[in-house]
mmCIF file of C-alpha atoms in Angstrom:
data_model
loop_
_atom_site.group_PDB
_atom_site.id
_atom_site.type_symbol
_atom_site.label_atom_id
_atom_site.label_comp_id
_atom_site.label_asym_id
_atom_site.label_seq_id
_atom_site.Cartn_x
_atom_site.Cartn_y
_atom_site.Cartn_z
ATOM 1 C CA UNK A 15 0.000 0.000 0.000
ATOM 2 C CA UNK A 16 1.298 3.435 -0.915
ATOM 3 C CA UNK A 17 -0.223 6.880 -0.700
ATOM 4 C CA UNK A 18 -2.987 8.037 1.622
ATOM 5 C CA UNK A 19 -5.352 5.982 3.766
ATOM 6 C CA UNK A 20 -8.466 6.413 5.886
ATOM 7 C CA UNK A 21 -8.460 3.635 8.473
ATOM 8 C CA UNK A 22 -11.918 4.278 9.899
ATOM 9 C CA UNK A 23 -14.966 4.132 7.633
ATOM 10 C CA UNK A 24 -18.006 2.636 9.427
ATOM 11 C CA UNK A 25 -19.218 -0.629 7.946
ATOM 12 C CA UNK A 26 -22.934 0.130 7.963
ATOM 13 C CA UNK A 27 -25.769 -2.178 7.009
ATOM 14 C CA UNK A 28 -26.568 -0.137 3.905
ATOM 15 C CA UNK A 29 -24.207 -1.478 1.272
ATOM 16 C CA UNK A 30 -25.031 1.281 -1.201
ATOM 17 C CA UNK A 31 -24.129 3.941 1.365
ATOM 18 C CA UNK A 32 -20.780 2.271 2.037
ATOM 19 C CA UNK A 33 -20.161 1.931 -1.707
ATOM 20 C CA UNK A 34 -20.767 5.662 -2.054
ATOM 21 C CA UNK A 35 -18.227 6.350 0.714
ATOM 22 C CA UNK A 36 -15.643 4.160 -1.008
ATOM 23 C CA UNK A 37 -16.186 5.878 -4.342
ATOM 24 C CA UNK A 38 -15.790 9.288 -2.723
ATOM 25 C CA UNK A 39 -12.628 8.194 -0.894
ATOM 26 C CA UNK A 40 -11.092 6.949 -4.158
ATOM 27 C CA UNK A 41 -12.077 10.162 -5.925
ATOM 28 C CA UNK A 42 -10.386 12.204 -3.169
ATOM 29 C CA UNK A 43 -7.141 10.276 -3.681
ATOM 30 C CA UNK A 44 -7.124 7.685 -0.906
ATOM 31 C CA UNK A 45 -5.353 4.457 -1.841
ATOM 32 C CA UNK A 46 -6.715 2.394 1.060
ATOM 33 C CA UNK A 47 -9.744 2.425 3.334
ATOM 34 C CA UNK A 48 -10.536 0.259 6.369
ATOM 35 C CA UNK A 49 -14.159 -0.716 6.965
ATOM 36 C CA UNK A 50 -14.713 -0.565 10.714
ATOM 37 C CA UNK A 51 -16.885 -3.113 12.532
ATOM 38 C CA UNK A 52 -17.529 -2.178 16.200
ATOM 39 C CA UNK A 53 -18.255 -4.689 18.970
ATOM 40 C CA UNK A 54 -19.083 -3.628 22.537
ATOM 41 C CA UNK A 55 -17.280 -6.339 24.506
ATOM 42 C CA UNK A 56 -19.300 -7.015 27.653
ATOM 43 C CA UNK A 57 -19.299 -10.775 28.151
ATOM 44 C CA UNK A 58 -16.186 -12.931 28.605
ATOM 45 C CA UNK A 59 -17.424 -15.563 26.169
ATOM 46 C CA UNK A 60 -18.671 -13.138 23.551
ATOM 47 C CA UNK A 61 -17.986 -14.426 20.051
ATOM 48 C CA UNK A 62 -16.395 -12.314 17.367
ATOM 49 C CA UNK A 63 -17.908 -12.771 13.923
ATOM 50 C CA UNK A 64 -15.699 -13.454 10.938
ATOM 51 C CA UNK A 65 -15.062 -10.419 8.731
ATOM 52 C CA UNK A 66 -16.831 -10.336 5.412
ATOM 53 C CA UNK A 67 -14.412 -10.120 2.528
ATOM 54 C CA UNK A 68 -14.623 -6.680 0.872
ATOM 55 C CA UNK A 69 -14.458 -8.429 -2.520
ATOM 56 C CA UNK A 70 -17.727 -10.195 -1.665
ATOM 57 C CA UNK A 71 -19.416 -6.953 -0.652
ATOM 58 C CA UNK A 72 -18.040 -4.884 -3.529
ATOM 59 C CA UNK A 73 -17.035 -6.986 -6.561
ATOM 60 C CA UNK A 74 -15.921 -3.869 -8.457
ATOM 61 C CA UNK A 75 -13.928 -1.365 -6.410
ATOM 62 C CA UNK A 76 -13.390 2.208 -7.661
ATOM 63 C CA UNK A 77 -10.191 3.423 -9.291
ATOM 64 C CA UNK A 78 -8.075 5.763 -7.159
ATOM 65 C CA UNK A 79 -8.005 9.285 -8.581
ATOM 66 C CA UNK A 80 -4.870 9.952 -10.638
ATOM 67 C CA UNK A 81 -3.843 6.278 -10.765
ATOM 68 C CA UNK A 82 -4.778 3.095 -12.561
ATOM 69 C CA UNK A 83 -5.102 1.123 -9.319
ATOM 70 C CA UNK A 84 -8.275 0.151 -7.524
ATOM 71 C CA UNK A 85 -8.975 1.217 -3.968
ATOM 72 C CA UNK A 86 -7.660 -1.247 -1.393
ATOM 73 C CA UNK A 87 -10.341 -2.082 1.189
ATOM 74 C CA UNK A 88 -9.293 -3.556 4.539
ATOM 75 C CA UNK A 89 -11.264 -5.002 7.431
ATOM 76 C CA UNK A 90 -11.018 -3.464 10.889
ATOM 77 C CA UNK A 91 -12.462 -4.642 14.200
ATOM 78 C CA UNK A 92 -12.904 -2.132 17.031
ATOM 79 C CA UNK A 93 -13.648 -3.605 20.465
ATOM 80 C CA UNK A 94 -15.169 -1.397 23.151
ATOM 81 C CA UNK A 95 -13.745 -2.718 26.444
ATOM 82 C CA UNK A 96 -13.834 -1.711 30.105
ATOM 83 C CA UNK A 97 -11.231 -4.041 31.627
ATOM 84 C CA UNK A 98 -7.660 -4.978 30.597
ATOM 85 C CA UNK A 99 -8.455 -8.680 30.977
ATOM 86 C CA UNK A 100 -10.849 -8.431 28.037
ATOM 87 C CA UNK A 101 -7.945 -7.761 25.671
ATOM 88 C CA UNK A 102 -5.886 -10.700 26.926
ATOM 89 C CA UNK A 103 -8.897 -13.004 26.820
ATOM 90 C CA UNK A 104 -9.767 -12.093 23.263
ATOM 91 C CA UNK A 105 -6.212 -12.573 22.045
ATOM 92 C CA UNK A 106 -5.999 -16.031 23.569
ATOM 93 C CA UNK A 107 -9.471 -17.416 22.803
ATOM 94 C CA UNK A 108 -10.863 -15.819 19.672
ATOM 95 C CA UNK A 109 -9.679 -17.240 16.357
ATOM 96 C CA UNK A 110 -11.822 -14.941 14.237
ATOM 97 C CA UNK A 111 -10.097 -11.873 15.615
ATOM 98 C CA UNK A 112 -6.945 -12.802 13.696
ATOM 99 C CA UNK A 113 -8.846 -12.643 10.420
ATOM 100 C CA UNK A 114 -9.218 -8.852 10.575
ATOM 101 C CA UNK A 115 -6.591 -6.679 8.922
ATOM 102 C CA UNK A 116 -6.634 -4.185 11.788
ATOM 103 C CA UNK A 117 -7.720 -4.740 15.378
ATOM 104 C CA UNK A 118 -8.504 -1.723 17.544
ATOM 105 C CA UNK A 119 -9.629 -1.361 21.136
ATOM 106 C CA UNK A 120 -11.639 1.555 22.493
ATOM 107 C CA UNK A 121 -10.991 1.552 26.274
ATOM 108 C CA UNK A 122 -13.597 3.035 28.591
ATOM 109 C CA UNK A 123 -11.223 3.487 31.520
ATOM 110 C CA UNK A 124 -7.931 5.308 32.026
ATOM 111 C CA UNK A 125 -6.117 2.198 33.276
ATOM 112 C CA UNK A 126 -6.239 0.833 29.733
ATOM 113 C CA UNK A 127 -4.100 3.747 28.542
ATOM 114 C CA UNK A 128 -0.442 2.864 27.801
ATOM 115 C CA UNK A 129 2.610 4.994 27.008
ATOM 116 C CA UNK A 130 3.976 5.896 23.571
ATOM 117 C CA UNK A 131 7.222 3.969 24.099
ATOM 118 C CA UNK A 132 5.324 0.687 23.565
ATOM 119 C CA UNK A 133 4.661 1.483 19.921
ATOM 120 C CA UNK A 134 1.149 2.850 20.313
ATOM 121 C CA UNK A 135 -0.702 4.464 17.437
ATOM 122 C CA UNK A 136 -3.222 7.104 18.433
ATOM 123 C CA UNK A 137 -6.204 7.787 16.232
ATOM 124 C CA UNK A 138 -7.770 11.216 15.926
ATOM 125 C CA UNK A 139 -11.166 11.490 14.229
ATOM 126 C CA UNK A 140 -11.727 14.671 12.279
ATOM 127 C CA UNK A 141 -15.483 14.479 11.540
ATOM 128 C CA UNK A 142 -16.487 15.939 14.945
ATOM 129 C CA UNK A 143 -14.322 18.971 14.145
ATOM 130 C CA UNK A 144 -16.287 19.739 10.970
ATOM 131 C CA UNK A 145 -19.813 19.074 12.253
ATOM 132 C CA UNK A 146 -20.259 21.982 14.663
ATOM 133 C CA UNK A 147 -18.242 24.637 16.496
ATOM 134 C CA UNK A 148 -18.687 23.092 19.965
ATOM 135 C CA UNK A 149 -17.348 19.700 18.928
ATOM 136 C CA UNK A 150 -14.574 21.454 17.024
ATOM 137 C CA UNK A 151 -13.365 23.147 20.210
ATOM 138 C CA UNK A 152 -13.486 19.883 22.182
ATOM 139 C CA UNK A 153 -11.696 17.963 19.437
ATOM 140 C CA UNK A 154 -8.905 20.514 19.057
ATOM 141 C CA UNK A 155 -8.474 20.843 22.829
ATOM 142 C CA UNK A 156 -8.268 17.085 23.350
ATOM 143 C CA UNK A 157 -5.945 16.674 20.375
ATOM 144 C CA UNK A 158 -3.534 19.284 21.698
ATOM 145 C CA UNK A 159 -3.520 17.515 25.083
ATOM 146 C CA UNK A 160 -2.686 14.273 23.300
ATOM 147 C CA UNK A 161 0.152 15.972 21.407
ATOM 148 C CA UNK A 162 1.749 16.872 24.733
ATOM 149 C CA UNK A 163 1.828 13.172 25.626
ATOM 150 C CA UNK A 164 3.025 11.665 22.359
ATOM 151 C CA UNK A 165 4.918 14.696 21.002
ATOM 152 C CA UNK A 166 3.220 14.372 17.634
ATOM 153 C CA UNK A 167 4.517 10.869 16.950
ATOM 154 C CA UNK A 168 2.503 7.768 16.019
ATOM 155 C CA UNK A 169 -0.629 9.701 15.124
ATOM 156 C CA UNK A 170 -3.225 8.460 12.638
ATOM 157 C CA UNK A 171 -6.010 10.785 11.497
ATOM 158 C CA UNK A 172 -9.178 9.063 10.272
ATOM 159 C CA UNK A 173 -12.673 10.190 9.348
ATOM 160 C CA UNK A 174 -15.313 7.814 10.782
ATOM 161 C CA UNK A 175 -17.454 9.468 8.129
ATOM 162 C CA UNK A 176 -20.999 8.169 7.785
ATOM 163 C CA UNK A 177 -21.765 10.227 4.677
ATOM 164 C CA UNK A 178 -19.688 11.162 1.645
ATOM 165 C CA UNK A 179 -20.065 14.867 2.454
ATOM 166 C CA UNK A 180 -18.153 14.279 5.695
ATOM 167 C CA UNK A 181 -15.075 12.970 3.888
ATOM 168 C CA UNK A 182 -12.200 15.340 3.236
ATOM 169 C CA UNK A 183 -9.240 14.948 0.921
ATOM 170 C CA UNK A 184 -5.913 13.860 2.433
ATOM 171 C CA UNK A 185 -4.311 17.300 2.050
ATOM 172 C CA UNK A 186 -7.289 18.940 3.739
ATOM 173 C CA UNK A 187 -7.005 16.395 6.548
ATOM 174 C CA UNK A 188 -3.300 17.192 6.880
ATOM 175 C CA UNK A 189 -4.231 20.861 7.232
ATOM 176 C CA UNK A 190 -6.625 19.901 10.019
ATOM 177 C CA UNK A 191 -3.677 18.159 11.636
ATOM 178 C CA UNK A 192 -2.017 21.551 11.978
ATOM 179 C CA UNK A 193 -4.986 22.681 14.085
ATOM 180 C CA UNK A 194 -4.490 19.571 16.216
ATOM 181 C CA UNK A 195 -0.955 20.696 17.030
ATOM 182 C CA UNK A 196 0.974 18.595 14.506
ATOM 183 C CA UNK A 197 3.821 19.898 12.405
ATOM 184 C CA UNK A 198 3.440 19.859 8.621
ATOM 185 C CA UNK A 199 5.458 16.629 8.312
ATOM 186 C CA UNK A 200 3.652 14.940 11.197
ATOM 187 C CA UNK A 201 0.255 15.912 9.786
ATOM 188 C CA UNK A 202 1.051 14.406 6.380
ATOM 189 C CA UNK A 203 2.438 11.251 8.015
ATOM 190 C CA UNK A 204 -0.832 10.903 9.955
ATOM 191 C CA UNK A 205 -2.688 10.176 6.703
ATOM 192 C CA UNK A 206 0.113 8.350 4.868
ATOM 193 C CA UNK A 207 3.235 6.710 6.324
ATOM 194 C CA UNK A 208 1.765 6.124 9.793
ATOM 195 C CA UNK A 209 -1.246 4.458 8.202
ATOM 196 C CA UNK A 210 1.093 2.330 6.113
ATOM 197 C CA UNK A 211 2.980 1.271 9.258
ATOM 198 C CA UNK A 212 -0.303 0.351 10.951
ATOM 199 C CA UNK A 213 -1.369 -1.800 8.011
ATOM 200 C CA UNK A 214 2.026 -3.538 7.792
ATOM 201 C CA UNK A 215 1.929 -4.343 11.502
ATOM 202 C CA UNK A 216 -1.524 -5.773 10.973
ATOM 203 C CA UNK A 217 -0.119 -8.072 8.305
ATOM 204 C CA UNK A 218 2.576 -9.168 10.759
ATOM 205 C CA UNK A 219 -0.064 -9.934 13.387
ATOM 206 C CA UNK A 220 -2.042 -12.103 10.970
ATOM 207 C CA UNK A 221 1.020 -14.113 9.964
ATOM 208 C CA UNK A 222 2.992 -14.259 13.222
ATOM 209 C CA UNK A 223 0.493 -13.221 15.896
ATOM 210 C CA UNK A 224 2.833 -10.451 16.974
ATOM 211 C CA UNK A 225 0.788 -7.242 16.978
ATOM 212 C CA UNK A 226 -2.396 -5.939 18.553
ATOM 213 C CA UNK A 227 -3.775 -2.427 18.087
ATOM 214 C CA UNK A 228 -5.649 -0.481 20.700
ATOM 215 C CA UNK A 229 -7.864 2.549 20.464
ATOM 216 C CA UNK A 230 -8.451 4.941 23.335
ATOM 217 C CA UNK A 231 -11.020 7.649 23.807
ATOM 218 C CA UNK A 232 -10.166 10.282 21.343
ATOM 219 C CA UNK A 233 -9.517 7.143 19.605
ATOM 220 C CA UNK A 234 -6.056 5.807 19.744
ATOM 221 C CA UNK A 235 -4.787 2.918 17.737
ATOM 222 C CA UNK A 236 -2.126 1.149 19.733
ATOM 223 C CA UNK A 237 -0.048 -1.886 19.097
ATOM 224 C CA UNK A 238 2.090 -4.128 21.215
ATOM 225 C CA UNK A 239 5.712 -4.561 20.293
ATOM 226 C CA UNK A 240 6.105 -7.136 17.582
ATOM 227 C CA UNK A 241 7.196 -10.476 18.999
ATOM 228 C CA UNK A 242 8.669 -13.057 16.616
ATOM 229 C CA UNK A 243 6.615 -16.222 16.473
ATOM 230 C CA UNK A 244 9.534 -18.369 17.658
ATOM 231 C CA UNK A 245 10.082 -16.279 20.783
ATOM 232 C CA UNK A 246 6.404 -16.148 21.507
ATOM 233 C CA UNK A 247 6.192 -19.922 21.305
ATOM 234 C CA UNK A 248 9.017 -20.263 23.835
ATOM 235 C CA UNK A 249 7.345 -17.789 26.167
ATOM 236 C CA UNK A 250 4.041 -19.632 26.083
ATOM 237 C CA UNK A 251 5.594 -23.081 26.374
#
């Protein structure tokens, strides 16, 4: 995957609405989009459904603006959790969770928040900032607070857009990143190279079970340090 990506497009029940979002994303110049399926994890034995292949949902994907390539559509699972044990339990018992390209966790409590030195990716959603002035102030204020913690590193900016009109082009999103307290380079990375790194780590997790992403309020995508499969096997033995 090269170019720009939006790693949070809600996977709604209306297939035509999602198709319209994908077409708009491709027209705006995004090379990859992740369809986000959200599960509120409340029960210890709650089952995670298998992801539906994007090729089954959309046999003909749109061409990315200015290229000859079709839009790459990924699957993302976001788990809403309230206890750290939920994450460990899911990783050890759910086989379907490994089938998703990206796994995110939306913690409800502060004790699920971890530091940047563990390779966390934080996700900022920009749609609240364009819906109304009140949400814009809250979003910018929270984003600036987050910048003080992570110093502008490991940031991913996504849309969570439910309608095509809520989508913005990658350069416009990068400009919004400046309002969030990012430098010009950090803002561009938040819609390009950081997204690429997130996707590549997801591929590592699927093949070697070495990465898990987490999302925190004000939506953070976080990942554990990659552990080679051989070392992990020795640890679990």
